[in-house]
Amino acid sequence: MKQLAQKSMLALLFMFLATFSNSVLAQKEKKQKDYYLIKVYHCKSSDQVNMVNDYLEKAYLPALHQHGCEKIGVFTRYDNDTATDKRVYVFIPNTSVKNLLLQDDVLLKDANMQKNGAVYLQAAYNMPPYQRIETIVLRAFKDHPLFALPKLTGPLTERIYELRSYEGSNETFYRQKVKMFNEGGEISIFKNLNFNAVFYAEVLSGCHMPDLMYMTTFNNMADRDAHWKAFGDSPAWKTLSALPEYQHTVSTANIYLLHPTGFSDF
């Protein structure tokens, strides 16, 4: 009887430890979600774009790398040469939203960044390197919690990185669109069609709220067009997009076609 009681106690203890361990792991997995910062430099001339890129390449990215940020994306608009509002996009992932928001305070104290970025950081008031900087803070979707490096084979100079922003007319419609990506299976459709998505995320702070953003990638423009045709023709997408609960979930869709710079980490 004594041995039986001991075995029962051990069995109960094992069950408790297993349950506790699974609960801890579940909580850890639930909390493991990327945060992203997108900085958009709005420029009016190629000279400004060149000054921003020079600063990013020689000062800002090296400082970010030095402080533990390994994969930073830097992109320019596909039509930057002809656009009135020329843009440079910087994508920075982090597991901590606090670190993400405070990182520039740390970087500005970096002596090497101050030295290497002197032309940009000490630009005269009447010769600014940009018109304005737009900052967007995002949190990854639950069904795509971590950003992913694209698996592309084409030359870097030909690659197309497509950044999309979907605004909702109000929070209810916006939440339905987020649900459509996750529970609805829109992310799965993109994955099955090899869209090479970098991220899908909710915008926590930005100029166009409520808003979600995501980025897909392609070897070139022809590859991009072929993928979107396959998406539009997909039976799974046709079924999903016809569901009543997902109607009118996007009030404004903004599409930005981008090129990675030569010094971008991906």
Coordinates of C-alpha atoms in Angstrom, one line a residue:
M1 CA 0.0 0.0 0.0
K2 CA 2.8 2.4 0.9
Q3 CA 4.6 1.8 -2.5
L4 CA 1.3 2.3 -4.3
A5 CA 0.7 5.6 -2.4
Q6 CA 4.2 6.8 -3.3
K7 CA 3.7 5.9 -7.0
S8 CA 0.4 7.8 -7.0
M9 CA 2.1 10.8 -5.5
L10 CA 4.9 10.7 -8.0
A11 CA 2.3 10.4 -10.8
L12 CA 0.4 13.4 -9.5
L13 CA 3.7 15.4 -9.2
F14 CA 4.7 14.5 -12.8
M15 CA 1.3 15.5 -14.1
F16 CA 1.5 18.8 -12.2
L17 CA 5.0 19.5 -13.5
A18 CA 4.0 18.6 -17.1
T19 CA 0.9 20.8 -16.9
F20 CA 2.9 23.7 -15.5
S21 CA 5.7 23.3 -18.1
N22 CA 3.2 23.3 -20.9
S23 CA 1.5 26.4 -19.5
V24 CA 4.8 28.2 -19.3
L25 CA 5.7 27.2 -22.8
A26 CA 2.2 28.3 -24.1
Q27 CA 2.6 31.7 -22.4
K28 CA 6.1 32.1 -23.9
E29 CA 4.8 31.2 -27.4
K30 CA 1.9 33.5 -27.0
K31 CA 4.1 36.4 -26.0
Q32 CA 6.8 35.8 -28.7
K33 CA 5.7 38.3 -31.3
D34 CA 7.8 40.8 -33.3
Y35 CA 7.4 44.5 -33.3
Y36 CA 8.4 46.6 -36.2
L37 CA 9.5 50.2 -36.8
I38 CA 9.2 51.6 -40.3
K39 CA 10.8 55.0 -40.9
V40 CA 9.8 56.7 -44.1
Y41 CA 12.1 59.6 -45.3
H42 CA 10.2 61.9 -47.5
C43 CA 12.5 63.7 -49.9
K44 CA 12.0 66.2 -52.7
S45 CA 15.2 65.7 -54.7
S46 CA 17.6 62.9 -55.6
D47 CA 20.3 64.8 -53.7
Q48 CA 18.3 64.4 -50.5
V49 CA 17.7 60.7 -51.3
N50 CA 21.5 60.3 -51.8
M51 CA 22.3 62.1 -48.5
V52 CA 19.8 59.9 -46.6
N53 CA 21.1 56.7 -48.1
D54 CA 24.7 57.7 -47.5
Y55 CA 23.9 58.3 -43.8
L56 CA 22.0 55.0 -43.5
E57 CA 24.7 53.0 -45.2
K58 CA 27.8 54.5 -43.4
A59 CA 26.4 55.5 -40.0
Y60 CA 22.8 54.3 -39.0
L61 CA 22.9 50.7 -40.1
P62 CA 26.4 50.0 -38.7
A63 CA 25.3 51.5 -35.4
L64 CA 22.1 49.3 -35.4
H65 CA 24.2 46.2 -36.1
Q66 CA 26.6 47.2 -33.4
H67 CA 23.7 47.4 -30.9
G68 CA 22.3 44.0 -31.8
C69 CA 19.9 44.7 -34.7
E70 CA 21.0 42.2 -37.3
K71 CA 18.5 42.4 -40.2
I72 CA 17.5 45.8 -41.4
G73 CA 15.7 46.5 -44.6
V74 CA 16.3 49.7 -46.6
F75 CA 14.2 50.4 -49.7
T76 CA 13.5 53.1 -52.2
R77 CA 10.4 53.7 -54.3
Y78 CA 10.2 51.9 -57.6
D79 CA 9.4 55.2 -59.2
N80 CA 11.7 57.4 -57.1
D81 CA 13.2 59.0 -60.2
T82 CA 9.9 60.4 -61.4
A83 CA 8.0 60.8 -58.1
T84 CA 7.5 64.2 -56.6
D85 CA 7.6 62.7 -53.1
K86 CA 10.7 60.5 -53.3
R87 CA 11.0 58.1 -50.4
V88 CA 13.4 55.9 -48.5
Y89 CA 11.9 53.2 -46.3
V90 CA 13.8 51.6 -43.3
F91 CA 12.3 48.5 -41.7
I92 CA 13.6 47.5 -38.3
P93 CA 12.4 44.4 -36.4
N94 CA 12.7 43.8 -32.7
T95 CA 11.2 41.5 -30.1
S96 CA 10.8 44.5 -27.6
V97 CA 8.6 47.5 -28.4
K98 CA 10.4 49.4 -25.7
N99 CA 13.8 48.8 -27.3
L100 CA 12.4 49.7 -30.7
L101 CA 11.1 53.0 -29.5
L102 CA 14.1 54.0 -27.5
Q103 CA 16.9 52.8 -29.9
D104 CA 17.5 56.2 -31.5
D105 CA 18.2 57.7 -28.1
V106 CA 20.9 55.1 -27.7
L107 CA 22.3 55.4 -31.2
L108 CA 22.6 59.2 -31.0
K109 CA 25.1 58.7 -28.2
D110 CA 27.2 56.4 -30.4
A111 CA 30.5 58.3 -31.2
N112 CA 31.0 56.3 -34.4
M113 CA 27.6 57.1 -35.7
Q114 CA 28.1 60.8 -34.9
K115 CA 31.4 60.8 -36.8
N116 CA 30.3 58.7 -39.8
G117 CA 27.0 60.5 -40.1
A118 CA 28.3 64.0 -39.6
V119 CA 27.2 65.3 -43.0
Y120 CA 23.6 64.3 -42.4
L121 CA 23.4 65.0 -38.7
Q122 CA 25.0 68.4 -39.0
A123 CA 23.3 69.5 -42.2
A124 CA 22.5 73.2 -42.3
Y125 CA 18.9 74.3 -41.5
N126 CA 18.4 75.6 -45.1
M127 CA 19.8 72.4 -46.7
P128 CA 17.9 69.6 -44.9
P129 CA 18.5 66.0 -46.0
Y130 CA 14.8 65.3 -46.1
Q131 CA 11.4 67.1 -45.9
R132 CA 10.0 65.0 -43.1
I133 CA 10.4 61.6 -41.4
E134 CA 7.2 59.5 -41.0
T135 CA 7.4 56.8 -38.2
I136 CA 5.1 53.7 -38.1
V137 CA 5.1 51.3 -35.2
L138 CA 3.6 47.8 -35.8
R139 CA 2.9 44.5 -34.0
A140 CA 3.1 41.2 -35.9
F141 CA 0.0 39.2 -36.6
K142 CA -0.5 36.1 -34.5
D143 CA -0.4 33.8 -37.5
H144 CA 2.9 35.3 -38.7
P145 CA 4.5 36.3 -35.4
L146 CA 8.1 36.7 -36.6
F147 CA 9.4 38.4 -39.7
A148 CA 10.9 36.2 -42.4
L149 CA 13.8 36.8 -44.8
P150 CA 12.6 36.4 -48.5
K151 CA 13.9 33.4 -50.4
L152 CA 14.5 35.0 -53.7
T153 CA 16.9 34.0 -56.5
G154 CA 16.8 37.1 -58.8
P155 CA 19.4 39.8 -58.8
L156 CA 19.0 42.3 -56.0
T157 CA 18.6 45.2 -58.4
E158 CA 15.6 43.6 -60.0
R159 CA 13.7 42.5 -56.9
I160 CA 10.4 44.0 -56.1
Y161 CA 9.3 44.4 -52.4
E162 CA 5.6 45.3 -52.2
L163 CA 4.5 47.1 -49.1
R164 CA 0.7 47.3 -48.7
S165 CA -1.4 49.3 -46.3
Y166 CA -5.0 48.5 -45.7
E167 CA -7.0 51.1 -43.8
G168 CA -10.4 50.4 -42.3
S169 CA -13.4 52.8 -42.2
N170 CA -13.7 52.1 -38.5
E171 CA -12.2 49.8 -35.8
T172 CA -14.8 47.1 -36.4
F173 CA -14.2 46.7 -40.1
Y174 CA -10.5 46.9 -39.5
R175 CA -10.6 44.1 -36.9
Q176 CA -12.5 41.9 -39.4
K177 CA -9.7 42.4 -42.0
V178 CA -7.1 41.4 -39.4
K179 CA -9.3 38.3 -38.7
M180 CA -9.5 37.6 -42.4
F181 CA -5.7 37.4 -42.6
N182 CA -5.4 35.2 -39.5
E183 CA -8.5 33.0 -38.8
G184 CA -9.9 33.5 -42.3
G185 CA -6.7 32.0 -43.9
E186 CA -5.6 34.9 -46.1
I187 CA -2.0 34.4 -44.8
S188 CA -2.2 30.7 -45.7
I189 CA -3.2 31.6 -49.3
F190 CA -0.2 33.9 -49.7
K191 CA 2.0 31.2 -48.2
N192 CA 0.7 28.4 -50.5
L193 CA 1.3 30.7 -53.5
N194 CA 4.9 31.5 -52.4
F195 CA 4.5 35.2 -52.0
N196 CA 7.6 35.3 -49.8
A197 CA 6.1 37.6 -47.2
V198 CA 8.4 39.5 -44.9
F199 CA 5.8 40.4 -42.4
Y200 CA 2.1 41.0 -41.7
A201 CA 1.3 43.4 -38.9
E202 CA -1.2 45.7 -37.2
V203 CA -0.2 49.4 -37.1
L204 CA -0.1 50.6 -33.5
S205 CA 0.9 54.1 -34.3
G206 CA 0.9 55.8 -37.6
C207 CA -0.8 58.5 -39.8
H208 CA -3.6 56.4 -41.2
M209 CA -5.4 54.6 -38.4
P210 CA -6.9 52.0 -38.1
D211 CA -4.4 50.3 -40.5
L212 CA -2.6 47.1 -41.1
M213 CA 0.5 46.6 -43.3
Y214 CA 2.3 43.7 -44.9
M215 CA 5.2 43.1 -47.3
T216 CA 5.5 40.5 -50.0
T217 CA 8.6 40.0 -52.3
F218 CA 9.3 39.0 -55.8
N219 CA 12.3 38.3 -58.1
N220 CA 11.1 41.0 -60.6
M221 CA 8.1 42.8 -61.8
A222 CA 7.0 40.0 -64.1
D223 CA 7.2 37.6 -61.2
R224 CA 5.1 40.0 -59.1
D225 CA 2.4 40.3 -61.7
A226 CA 2.2 36.5 -62.2
H227 CA 1.9 35.9 -58.4
W228 CA -1.0 38.4 -58.1
K229 CA -2.8 36.9 -61.0
A230 CA -2.5 33.5 -59.4
F231 CA -3.8 35.0 -56.2
G232 CA -6.8 36.6 -57.9
D233 CA -7.6 33.3 -59.7
S234 CA -7.2 31.2 -56.6
P235 CA -10.4 29.3 -55.6
A236 CA -9.5 29.7 -51.9
W237 CA -9.3 33.5 -52.3
K238 CA -12.6 33.7 -54.3
T239 CA -14.3 31.7 -51.5
L240 CA -12.8 33.8 -48.7
S241 CA -13.4 37.2 -50.3
A242 CA -17.1 36.3 -51.0
L243 CA -17.9 35.7 -47.3
P244 CA -20.4 38.3 -46.0
E245 CA -18.4 38.9 -42.8
Y246 CA -15.4 40.2 -44.8
Q247 CA -17.2 42.6 -47.0
H248 CA -16.2 46.3 -46.9
T249 CA -13.3 45.7 -44.5
V250 CA -10.8 47.9 -46.5
S251 CA -11.7 51.5 -47.1
T252 CA -8.3 52.5 -48.6
A253 CA -5.6 50.3 -50.0
N254 CA -2.2 51.8 -50.6
I255 CA 0.4 49.9 -52.6
Y256 CA 4.1 50.9 -52.6
L257 CA 6.5 49.1 -54.9
L258 CA 10.0 49.2 -53.6
H259 CA 13.6 48.2 -54.5
P260 CA 16.1 47.1 -51.9
T261 CA 19.2 49.3 -51.7
G262 CA 22.6 47.8 -52.4
F263 CA 23.4 47.9 -48.6
S264 CA 20.0 46.6 -47.4
D265 CA 20.4 43.5 -45.2
F266 CA 17.7 41.7 -47.3

